[in-house]
mmCIF file of C-alpha atoms in Angstrom:
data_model
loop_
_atom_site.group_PDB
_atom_site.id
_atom_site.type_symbol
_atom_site.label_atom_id
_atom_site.label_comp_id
_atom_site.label_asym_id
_atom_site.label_seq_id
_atom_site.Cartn_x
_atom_site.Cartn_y
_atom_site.Cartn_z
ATOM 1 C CA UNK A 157 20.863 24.649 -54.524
ATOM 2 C CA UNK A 158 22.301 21.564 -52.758
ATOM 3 C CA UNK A 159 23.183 23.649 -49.705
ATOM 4 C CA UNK A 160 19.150 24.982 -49.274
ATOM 5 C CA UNK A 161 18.260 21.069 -49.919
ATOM 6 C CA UNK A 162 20.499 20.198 -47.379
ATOM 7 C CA UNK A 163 19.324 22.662 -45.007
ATOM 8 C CA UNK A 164 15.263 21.740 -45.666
ATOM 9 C CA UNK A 165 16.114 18.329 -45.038
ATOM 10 C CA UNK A 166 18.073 19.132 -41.443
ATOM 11 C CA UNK A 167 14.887 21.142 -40.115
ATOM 12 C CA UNK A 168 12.207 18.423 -41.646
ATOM 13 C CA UNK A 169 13.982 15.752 -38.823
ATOM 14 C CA UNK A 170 14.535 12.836 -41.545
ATOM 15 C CA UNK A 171 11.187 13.044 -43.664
ATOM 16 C CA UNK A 172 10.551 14.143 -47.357
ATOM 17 C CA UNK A 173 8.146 17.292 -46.515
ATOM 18 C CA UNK A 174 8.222 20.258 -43.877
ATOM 19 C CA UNK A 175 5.532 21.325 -41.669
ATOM 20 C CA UNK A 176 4.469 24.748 -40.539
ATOM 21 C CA UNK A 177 6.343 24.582 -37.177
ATOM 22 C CA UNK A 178 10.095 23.246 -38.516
ATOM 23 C CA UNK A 179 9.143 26.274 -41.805
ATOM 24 C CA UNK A 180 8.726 28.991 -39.031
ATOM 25 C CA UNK A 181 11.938 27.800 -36.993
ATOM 26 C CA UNK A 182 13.721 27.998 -40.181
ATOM 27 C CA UNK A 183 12.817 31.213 -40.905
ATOM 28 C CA UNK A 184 13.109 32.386 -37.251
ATOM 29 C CA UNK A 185 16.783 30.830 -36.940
ATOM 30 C CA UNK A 186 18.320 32.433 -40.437
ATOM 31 C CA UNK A 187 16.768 35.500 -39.709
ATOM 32 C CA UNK A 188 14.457 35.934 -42.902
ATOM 33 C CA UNK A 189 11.619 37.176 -39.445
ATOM 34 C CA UNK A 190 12.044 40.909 -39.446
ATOM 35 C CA UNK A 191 10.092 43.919 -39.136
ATOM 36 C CA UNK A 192 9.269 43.491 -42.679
ATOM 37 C CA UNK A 193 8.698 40.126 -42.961
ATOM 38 C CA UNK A 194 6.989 39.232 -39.452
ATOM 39 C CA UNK A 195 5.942 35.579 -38.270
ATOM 40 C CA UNK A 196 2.677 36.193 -39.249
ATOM 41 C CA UNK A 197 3.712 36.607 -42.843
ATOM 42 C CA UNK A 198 5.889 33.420 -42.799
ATOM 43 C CA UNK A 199 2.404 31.546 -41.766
ATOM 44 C CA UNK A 200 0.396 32.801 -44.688
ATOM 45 C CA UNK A 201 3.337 31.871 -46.866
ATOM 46 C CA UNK A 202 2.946 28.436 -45.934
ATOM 47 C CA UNK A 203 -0.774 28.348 -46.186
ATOM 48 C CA UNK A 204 -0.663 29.586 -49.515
ATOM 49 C CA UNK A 205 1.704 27.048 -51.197
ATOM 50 C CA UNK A 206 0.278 23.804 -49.573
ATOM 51 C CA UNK A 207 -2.092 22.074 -51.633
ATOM 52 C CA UNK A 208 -5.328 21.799 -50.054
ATOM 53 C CA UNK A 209 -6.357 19.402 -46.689
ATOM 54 C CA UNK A 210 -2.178 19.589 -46.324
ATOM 55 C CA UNK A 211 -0.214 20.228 -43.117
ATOM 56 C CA UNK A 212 2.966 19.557 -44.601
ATOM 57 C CA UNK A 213 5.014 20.800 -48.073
ATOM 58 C CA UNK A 214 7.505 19.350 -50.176
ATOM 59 C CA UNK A 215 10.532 21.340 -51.123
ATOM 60 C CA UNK A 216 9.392 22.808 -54.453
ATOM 61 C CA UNK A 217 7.187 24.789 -52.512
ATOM 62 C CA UNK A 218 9.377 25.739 -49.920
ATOM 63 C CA UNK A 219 11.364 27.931 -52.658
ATOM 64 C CA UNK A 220 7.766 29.558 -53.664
ATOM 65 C CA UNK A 221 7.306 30.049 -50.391
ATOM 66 C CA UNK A 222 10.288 31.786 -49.868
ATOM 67 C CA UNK A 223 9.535 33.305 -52.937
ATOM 68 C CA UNK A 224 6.764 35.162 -51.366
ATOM 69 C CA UNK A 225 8.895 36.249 -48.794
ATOM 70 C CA UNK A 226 11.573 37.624 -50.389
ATOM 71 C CA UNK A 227 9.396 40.109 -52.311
ATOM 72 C CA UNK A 228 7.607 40.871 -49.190
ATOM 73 C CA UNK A 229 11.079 41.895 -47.949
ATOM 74 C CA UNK A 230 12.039 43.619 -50.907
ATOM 75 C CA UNK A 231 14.652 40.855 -52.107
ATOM 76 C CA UNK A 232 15.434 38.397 -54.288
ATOM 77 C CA UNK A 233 15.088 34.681 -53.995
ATOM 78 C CA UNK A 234 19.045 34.364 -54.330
ATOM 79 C CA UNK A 235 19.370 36.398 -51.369
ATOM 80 C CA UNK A 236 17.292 34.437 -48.923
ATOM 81 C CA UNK A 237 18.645 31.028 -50.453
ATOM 82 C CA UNK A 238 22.143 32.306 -49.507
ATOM 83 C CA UNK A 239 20.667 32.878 -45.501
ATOM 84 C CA UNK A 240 18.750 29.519 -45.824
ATOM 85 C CA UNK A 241 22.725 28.033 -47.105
ATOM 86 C CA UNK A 242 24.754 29.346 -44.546
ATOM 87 C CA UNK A 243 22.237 27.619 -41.688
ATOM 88 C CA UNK A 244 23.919 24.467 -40.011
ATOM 89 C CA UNK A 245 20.783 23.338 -38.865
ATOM 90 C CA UNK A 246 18.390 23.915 -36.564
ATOM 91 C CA UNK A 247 18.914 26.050 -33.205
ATOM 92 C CA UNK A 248 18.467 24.643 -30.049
ATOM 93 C CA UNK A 249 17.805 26.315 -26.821
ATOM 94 C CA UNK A 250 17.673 25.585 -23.166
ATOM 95 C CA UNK A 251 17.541 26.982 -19.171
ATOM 96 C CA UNK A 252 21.019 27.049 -17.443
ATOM 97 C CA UNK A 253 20.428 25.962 -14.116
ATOM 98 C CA UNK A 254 21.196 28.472 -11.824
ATOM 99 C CA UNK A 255 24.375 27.734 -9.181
ATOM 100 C CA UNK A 256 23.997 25.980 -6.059
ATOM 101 C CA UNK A 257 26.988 25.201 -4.088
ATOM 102 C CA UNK A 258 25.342 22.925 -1.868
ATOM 103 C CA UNK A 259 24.791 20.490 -5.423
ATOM 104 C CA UNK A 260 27.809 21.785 -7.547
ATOM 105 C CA UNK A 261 29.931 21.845 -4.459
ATOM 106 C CA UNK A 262 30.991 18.035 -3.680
ATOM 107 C CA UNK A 263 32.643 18.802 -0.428
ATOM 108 C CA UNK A 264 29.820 20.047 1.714
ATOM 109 C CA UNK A 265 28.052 16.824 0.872
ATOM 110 C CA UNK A 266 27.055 14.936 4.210
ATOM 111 C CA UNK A 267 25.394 12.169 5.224
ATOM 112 C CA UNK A 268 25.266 8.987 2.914
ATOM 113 C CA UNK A 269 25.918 11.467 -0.064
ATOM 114 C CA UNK A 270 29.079 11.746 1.492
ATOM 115 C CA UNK A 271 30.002 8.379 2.894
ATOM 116 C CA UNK A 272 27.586 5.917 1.222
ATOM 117 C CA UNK A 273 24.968 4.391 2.079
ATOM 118 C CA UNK A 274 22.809 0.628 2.222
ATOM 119 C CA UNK A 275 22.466 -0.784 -0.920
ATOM 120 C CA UNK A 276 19.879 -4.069 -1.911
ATOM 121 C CA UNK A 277 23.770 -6.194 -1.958
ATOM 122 C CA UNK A 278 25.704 -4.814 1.270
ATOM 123 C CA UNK A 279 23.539 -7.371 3.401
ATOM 124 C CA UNK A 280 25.925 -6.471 6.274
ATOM 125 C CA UNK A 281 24.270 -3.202 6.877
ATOM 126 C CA UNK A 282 21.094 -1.972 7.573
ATOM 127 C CA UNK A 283 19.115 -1.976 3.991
ATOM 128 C CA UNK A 284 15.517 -1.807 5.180
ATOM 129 C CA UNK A 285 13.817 -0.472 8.186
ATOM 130 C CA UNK A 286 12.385 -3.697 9.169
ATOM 131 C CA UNK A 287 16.096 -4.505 10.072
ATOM 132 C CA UNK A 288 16.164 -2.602 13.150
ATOM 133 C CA UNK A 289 12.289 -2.657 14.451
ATOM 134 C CA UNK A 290 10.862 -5.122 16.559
ATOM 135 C CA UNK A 291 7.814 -6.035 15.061
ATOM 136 C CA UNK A 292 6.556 -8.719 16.535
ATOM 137 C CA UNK A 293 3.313 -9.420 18.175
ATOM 138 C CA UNK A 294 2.071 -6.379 21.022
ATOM 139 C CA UNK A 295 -1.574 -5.714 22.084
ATOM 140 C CA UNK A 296 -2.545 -2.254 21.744
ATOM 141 C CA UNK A 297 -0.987 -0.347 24.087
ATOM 142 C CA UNK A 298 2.913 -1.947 22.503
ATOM 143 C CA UNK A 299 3.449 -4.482 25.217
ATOM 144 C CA UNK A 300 4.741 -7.743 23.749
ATOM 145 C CA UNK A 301 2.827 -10.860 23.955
ATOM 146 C CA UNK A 302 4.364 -13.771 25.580
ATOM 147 C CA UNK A 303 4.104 -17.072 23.913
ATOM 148 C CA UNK A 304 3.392 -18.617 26.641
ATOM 149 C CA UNK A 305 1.964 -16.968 29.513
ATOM 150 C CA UNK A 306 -0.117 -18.693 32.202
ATOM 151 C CA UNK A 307 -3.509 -19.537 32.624
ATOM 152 C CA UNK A 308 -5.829 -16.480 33.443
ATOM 153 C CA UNK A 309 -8.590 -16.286 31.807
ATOM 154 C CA UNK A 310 -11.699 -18.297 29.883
ATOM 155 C CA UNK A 311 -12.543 -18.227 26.482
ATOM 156 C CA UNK A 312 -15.601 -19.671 25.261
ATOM 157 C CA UNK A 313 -15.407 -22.097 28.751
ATOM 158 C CA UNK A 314 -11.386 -22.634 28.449
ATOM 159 C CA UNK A 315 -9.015 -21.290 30.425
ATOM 160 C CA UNK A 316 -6.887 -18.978 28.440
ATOM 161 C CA UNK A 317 -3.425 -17.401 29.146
ATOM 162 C CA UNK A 318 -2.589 -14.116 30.620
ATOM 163 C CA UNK A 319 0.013 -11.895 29.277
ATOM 164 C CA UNK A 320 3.074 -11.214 31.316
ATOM 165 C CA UNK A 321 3.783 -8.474 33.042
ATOM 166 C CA UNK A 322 5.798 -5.784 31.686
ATOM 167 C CA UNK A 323 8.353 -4.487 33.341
ATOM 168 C CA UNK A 324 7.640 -0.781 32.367
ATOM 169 C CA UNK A 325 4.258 -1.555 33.541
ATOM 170 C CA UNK A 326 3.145 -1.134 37.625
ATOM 171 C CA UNK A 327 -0.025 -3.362 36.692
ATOM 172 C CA UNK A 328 -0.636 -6.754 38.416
ATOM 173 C CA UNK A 329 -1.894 -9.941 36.283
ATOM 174 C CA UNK A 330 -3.916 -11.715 37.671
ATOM 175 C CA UNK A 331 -4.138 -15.536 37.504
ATOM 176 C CA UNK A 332 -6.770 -18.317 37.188
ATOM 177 C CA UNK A 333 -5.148 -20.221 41.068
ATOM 178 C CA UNK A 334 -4.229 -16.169 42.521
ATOM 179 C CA UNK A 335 -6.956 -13.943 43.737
ATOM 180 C CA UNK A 336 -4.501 -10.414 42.811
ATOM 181 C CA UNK A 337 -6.085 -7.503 40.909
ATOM 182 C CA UNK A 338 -6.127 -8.500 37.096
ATOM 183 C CA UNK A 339 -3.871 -6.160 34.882
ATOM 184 C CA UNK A 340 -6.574 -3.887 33.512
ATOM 185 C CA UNK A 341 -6.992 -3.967 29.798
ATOM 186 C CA UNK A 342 -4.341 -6.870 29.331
ATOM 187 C CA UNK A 343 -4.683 -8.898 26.594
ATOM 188 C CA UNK A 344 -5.162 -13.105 26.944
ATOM 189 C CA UNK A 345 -4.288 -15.613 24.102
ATOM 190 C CA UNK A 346 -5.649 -19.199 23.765
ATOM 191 C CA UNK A 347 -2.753 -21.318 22.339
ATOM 192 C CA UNK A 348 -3.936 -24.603 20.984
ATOM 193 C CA UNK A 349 -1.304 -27.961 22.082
ATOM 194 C CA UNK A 350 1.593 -29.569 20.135
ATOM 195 C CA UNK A 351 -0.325 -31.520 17.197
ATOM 196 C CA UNK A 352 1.153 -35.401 15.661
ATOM 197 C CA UNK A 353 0.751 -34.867 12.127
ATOM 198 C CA UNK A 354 0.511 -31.820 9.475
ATOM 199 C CA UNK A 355 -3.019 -33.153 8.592
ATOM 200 C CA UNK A 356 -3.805 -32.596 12.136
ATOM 201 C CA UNK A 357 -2.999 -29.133 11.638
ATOM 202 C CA UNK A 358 -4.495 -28.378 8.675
ATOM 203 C CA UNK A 359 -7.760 -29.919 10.007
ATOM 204 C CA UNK A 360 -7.626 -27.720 13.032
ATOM 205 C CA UNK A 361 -7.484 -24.581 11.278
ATOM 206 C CA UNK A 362 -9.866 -25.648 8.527
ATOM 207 C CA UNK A 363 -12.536 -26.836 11.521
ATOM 208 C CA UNK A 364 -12.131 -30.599 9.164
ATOM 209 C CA UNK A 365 -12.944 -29.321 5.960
ATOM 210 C CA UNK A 366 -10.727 -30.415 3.343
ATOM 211 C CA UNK A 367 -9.717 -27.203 1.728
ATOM 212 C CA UNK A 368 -8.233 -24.072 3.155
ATOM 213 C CA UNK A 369 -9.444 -20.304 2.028
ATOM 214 C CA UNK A 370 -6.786 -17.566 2.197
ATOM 215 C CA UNK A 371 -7.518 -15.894 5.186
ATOM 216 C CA UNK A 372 -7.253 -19.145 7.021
ATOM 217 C CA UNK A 373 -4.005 -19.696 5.315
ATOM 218 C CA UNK A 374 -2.379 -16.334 6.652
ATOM 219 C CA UNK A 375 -3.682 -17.217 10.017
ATOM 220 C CA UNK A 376 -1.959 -20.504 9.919
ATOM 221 C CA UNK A 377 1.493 -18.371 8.909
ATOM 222 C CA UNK A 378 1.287 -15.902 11.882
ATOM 223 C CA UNK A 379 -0.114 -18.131 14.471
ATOM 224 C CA UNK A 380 2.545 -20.996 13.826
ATOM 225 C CA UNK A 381 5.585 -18.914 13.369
ATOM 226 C CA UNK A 382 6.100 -19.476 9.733
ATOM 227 C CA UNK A 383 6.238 -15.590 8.850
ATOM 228 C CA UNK A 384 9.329 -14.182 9.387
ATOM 229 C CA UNK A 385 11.481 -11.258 8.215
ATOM 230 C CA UNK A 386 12.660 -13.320 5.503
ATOM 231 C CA UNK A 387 9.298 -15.021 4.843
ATOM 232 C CA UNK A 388 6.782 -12.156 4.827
ATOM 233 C CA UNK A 389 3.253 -11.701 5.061
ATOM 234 C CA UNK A 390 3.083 -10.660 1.206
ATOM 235 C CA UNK A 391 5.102 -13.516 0.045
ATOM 236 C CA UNK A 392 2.609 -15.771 2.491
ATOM 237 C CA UNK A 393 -0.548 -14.285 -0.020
ATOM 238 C CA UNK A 394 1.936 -15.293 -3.080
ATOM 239 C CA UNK A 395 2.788 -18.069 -2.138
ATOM 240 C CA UNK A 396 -0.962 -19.305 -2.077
ATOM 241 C CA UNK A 397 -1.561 -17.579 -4.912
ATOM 242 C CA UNK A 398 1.268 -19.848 -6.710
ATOM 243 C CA UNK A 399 -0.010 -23.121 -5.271
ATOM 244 C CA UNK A 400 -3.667 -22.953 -6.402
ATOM 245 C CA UNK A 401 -4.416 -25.086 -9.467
ATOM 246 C CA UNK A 402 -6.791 -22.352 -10.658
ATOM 247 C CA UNK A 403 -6.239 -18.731 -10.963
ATOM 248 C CA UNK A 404 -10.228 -18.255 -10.189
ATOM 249 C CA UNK A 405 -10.396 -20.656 -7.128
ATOM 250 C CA UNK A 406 -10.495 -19.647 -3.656
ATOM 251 C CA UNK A 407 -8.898 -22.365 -1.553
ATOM 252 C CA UNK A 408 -6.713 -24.836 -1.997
ATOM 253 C CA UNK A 409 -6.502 -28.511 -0.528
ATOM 254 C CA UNK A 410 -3.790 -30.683 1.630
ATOM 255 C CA UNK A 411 -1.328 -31.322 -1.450
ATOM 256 C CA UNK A 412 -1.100 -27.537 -2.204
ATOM 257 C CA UNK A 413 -0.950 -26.820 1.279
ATOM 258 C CA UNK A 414 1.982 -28.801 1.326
ATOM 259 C CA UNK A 415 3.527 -27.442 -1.375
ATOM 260 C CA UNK A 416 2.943 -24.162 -0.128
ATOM 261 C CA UNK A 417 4.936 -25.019 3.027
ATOM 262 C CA UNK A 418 7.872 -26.531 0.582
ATOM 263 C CA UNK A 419 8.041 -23.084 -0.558
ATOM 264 C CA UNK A 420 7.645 -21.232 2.428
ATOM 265 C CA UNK A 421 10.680 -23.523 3.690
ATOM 266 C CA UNK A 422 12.646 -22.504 0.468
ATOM 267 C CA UNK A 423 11.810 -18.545 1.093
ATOM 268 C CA UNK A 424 12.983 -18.658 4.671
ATOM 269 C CA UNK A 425 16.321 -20.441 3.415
ATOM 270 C CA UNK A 426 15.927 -23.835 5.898
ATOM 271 C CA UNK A 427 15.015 -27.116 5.814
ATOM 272 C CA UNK A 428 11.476 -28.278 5.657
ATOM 273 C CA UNK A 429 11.720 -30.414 8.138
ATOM 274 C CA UNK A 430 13.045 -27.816 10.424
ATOM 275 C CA UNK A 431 9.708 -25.633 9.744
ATOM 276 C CA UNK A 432 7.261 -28.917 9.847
ATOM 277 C CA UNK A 433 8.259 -29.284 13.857
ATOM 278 C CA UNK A 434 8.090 -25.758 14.552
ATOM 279 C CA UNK A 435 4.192 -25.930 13.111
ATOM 280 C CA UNK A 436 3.636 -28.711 15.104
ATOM 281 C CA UNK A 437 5.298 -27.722 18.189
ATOM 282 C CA UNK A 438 2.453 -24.929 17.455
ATOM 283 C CA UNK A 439 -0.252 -27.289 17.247
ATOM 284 C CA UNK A 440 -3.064 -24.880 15.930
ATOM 285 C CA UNK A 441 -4.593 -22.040 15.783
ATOM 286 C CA UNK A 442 -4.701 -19.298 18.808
ATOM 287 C CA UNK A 443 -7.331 -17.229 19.841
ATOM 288 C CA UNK A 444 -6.561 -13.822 22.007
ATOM 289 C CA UNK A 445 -9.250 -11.989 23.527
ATOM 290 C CA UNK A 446 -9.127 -8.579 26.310
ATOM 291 C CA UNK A 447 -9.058 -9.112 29.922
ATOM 292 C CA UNK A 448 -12.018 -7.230 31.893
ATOM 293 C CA UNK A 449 -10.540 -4.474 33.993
ATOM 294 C CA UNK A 450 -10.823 -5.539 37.464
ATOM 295 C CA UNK A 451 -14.310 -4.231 39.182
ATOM 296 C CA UNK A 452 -14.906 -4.479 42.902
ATOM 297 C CA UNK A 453 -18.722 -3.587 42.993
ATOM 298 C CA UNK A 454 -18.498 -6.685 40.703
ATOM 299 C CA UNK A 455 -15.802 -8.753 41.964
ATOM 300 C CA UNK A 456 -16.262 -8.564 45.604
ATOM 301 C CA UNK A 457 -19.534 -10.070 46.537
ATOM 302 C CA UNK A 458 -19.416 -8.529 50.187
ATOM 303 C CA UNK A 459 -20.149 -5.464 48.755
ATOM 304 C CA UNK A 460 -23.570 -6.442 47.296
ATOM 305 C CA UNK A 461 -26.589 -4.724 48.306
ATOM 306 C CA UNK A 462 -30.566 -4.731 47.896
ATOM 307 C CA UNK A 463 -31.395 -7.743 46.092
ATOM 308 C CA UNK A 464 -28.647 -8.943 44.586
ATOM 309 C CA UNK A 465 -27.359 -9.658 47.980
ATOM 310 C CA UNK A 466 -30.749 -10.282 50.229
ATOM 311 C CA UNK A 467 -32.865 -11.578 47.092
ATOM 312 C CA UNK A 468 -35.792 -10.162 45.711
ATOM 313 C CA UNK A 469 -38.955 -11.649 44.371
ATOM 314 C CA UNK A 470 -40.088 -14.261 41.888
ATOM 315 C CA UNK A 471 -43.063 -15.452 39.432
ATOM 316 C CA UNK A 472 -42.952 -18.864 42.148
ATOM 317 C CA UNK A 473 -42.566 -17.087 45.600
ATOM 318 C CA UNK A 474 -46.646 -15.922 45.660
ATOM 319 C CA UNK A 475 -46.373 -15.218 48.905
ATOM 320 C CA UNK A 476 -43.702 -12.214 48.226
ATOM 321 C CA UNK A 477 -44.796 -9.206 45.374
ATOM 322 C CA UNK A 478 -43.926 -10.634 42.468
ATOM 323 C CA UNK A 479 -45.910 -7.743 40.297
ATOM 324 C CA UNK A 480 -46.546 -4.353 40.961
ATOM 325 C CA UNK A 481 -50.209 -4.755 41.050
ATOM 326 C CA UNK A 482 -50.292 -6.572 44.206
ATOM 327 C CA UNK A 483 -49.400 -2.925 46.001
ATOM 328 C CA UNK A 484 -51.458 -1.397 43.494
ATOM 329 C CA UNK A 485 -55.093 -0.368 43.865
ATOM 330 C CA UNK A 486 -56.143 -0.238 40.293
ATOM 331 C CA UNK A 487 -60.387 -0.112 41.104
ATOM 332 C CA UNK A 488 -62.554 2.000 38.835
ATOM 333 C CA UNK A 489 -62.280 5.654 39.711
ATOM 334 C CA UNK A 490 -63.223 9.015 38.051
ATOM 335 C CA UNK A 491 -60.773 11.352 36.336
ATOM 336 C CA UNK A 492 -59.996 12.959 39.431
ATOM 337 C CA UNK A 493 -59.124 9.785 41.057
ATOM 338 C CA UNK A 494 -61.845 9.529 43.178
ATOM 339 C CA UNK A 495 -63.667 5.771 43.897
ATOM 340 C CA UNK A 496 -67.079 4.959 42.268
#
């Protein structure tokens, strides 16, 4: 008797009653599921010694149950006690992975399987793509921006740098004091001068209003230099997030602007000081915009024809056509065109 307790207790996994499932598995695993006794007879064993609204039985009517199975199979309850004894519990099953010598084999290994690889502490070798790209600024066609290029162009009525030439590039720039060809498609950048206080700064990008959203705030980070690989533009959109007094508010004032430099000093691992001239040096915020492609119907003025180089008529000049009815004889006439 102890050894069928023991064995009802193994297959209900720690609790007081057996369901349906664990009383099939028992059956299955002791083999009490023949061709006489078949798993559909195990399952109307169960359902007939559960009391009503039941999934689960205790063990006094596990024995009726196998009760019910034994004379189903022709035997007595002793005999399928002594199967249910001699279980050690229940039978577990599982896929064996086929063999693979290119995983169970450790000597065709390659690559960093072989020899290593970068981890996020070997800081001495290459742990993140961004280690080995060049990411900084480029217009669209990957040519890098120079910081400061000269004078070649006019935004909004000032005169705005040109980008340098590349040297994988056969196009000329063209300058504001040269008259060569522009570099078609080139892009031009308006960089604001060095500024005497952070104030300054901040009132520059904020056009002097006294709080700073967070668009303006990333702006500030890219156009002054303060994002780095160290100091990215993610921890730039924490950082603000951190220095706002109010998880709901939108912008944040001088104080937490300062305090978001402090940090942004911190994450790039120098002195504040150090990052305070560089925004400075900056000044402000820059403004690129596209060079026009050069255009010598447009450029060169010698070219000009019809009126735009003779001149043409206007609503004061009466004594030129200034409207088409003055060549026009609009008198009454029939349908055929014919006077009346």
């Amino acid at each position: 008797m102890g050894d069928v307790q023991k064995a009802f207790a193994d297959y209900c996994a720690g609790q007081s009653t057996m369901d349906g499932k664990s009383f099939a598995k028992i059956c299955k695993d002791t083999k009490i599921v023949d061709s006489k006794c078949t798993a559909t007879d195990v399952d109307l064993a169960f359902a007939k010694v559960k009391d009503k609204n039941e999934r689960r039985i205790t063990f006094t009517q596990f024995k009726e149950a196998l009760k019910i199975l034994a004379d189903k199979k022709g035997k007595t309850l002793a005999d399928l006690e002594a199967k249910i004894s001699s279980s050690k519990g229940p039978v577990l099953s599982g896929t064996v992975a086929e063999a693979n010598k290119f995983h169970d084999d450790k000597s065709l290994y390659t690559g960093v399987h072989a020899k290593g690889g970068p981890s996020t502490i070997d800081t001495d070798k290459v742990a993140d793509i961004s280690q080995i790209m060049d990411r900084s600024d480029a217009d669209v066609r990957g040519v890098k921006k120079d910081k400061a290029p000269a004078a070649a162009h006019t935004v909004a009525g000032t005169a705005a740098p040109a980008v340098a030439k590349s040297s994988s590039s056969k196009a000329i720039t063209k300058t504001a004091s040269s008259g060569a060809p522009a570099k078609s498609g080139s892009s031009a950048k308006l960089v604001s001068g060095e500024a005497k206080s952070l104030q300054e700064v901040f009132s520059k990008f904020t056009a002097g209003a006294a709080e700073m959203d967070g668009r303006v705030w990333a702006k500030f980070a890219k156009d002054c230099g303060v994002v780095n690989k160290k100091c990215t533009n993610t921890d730039i959109d924490l950082i603000f997030a951190k220095v706002k007094t109010n998880p709901s508010a939108r912008k944040i004032s001088y104080l937490q602007f300062m305090d978001g430099l402090k940090q942004c000093a911190a994450k790039r691992g120098e002195e504040l000081a150090k990052l305070e001239a560089s925004i400075l040096e900056a000044g402000g915020p820059s403004f690129s915009g596209t060079v026009a492609e050069a255009n010598k119907f447009h450029d060169d003025k010698s070219l000009y024809t019809g009126v735009h180089a003779k001149g043409g008529p206007s609503t004061i000049d009466t004594d030129k056509v200034a409207d088409i009815s003055q060549i026009m004889d609009r008198s009454p006439a029939d349908v055929r065109g014919v006077k009346t």
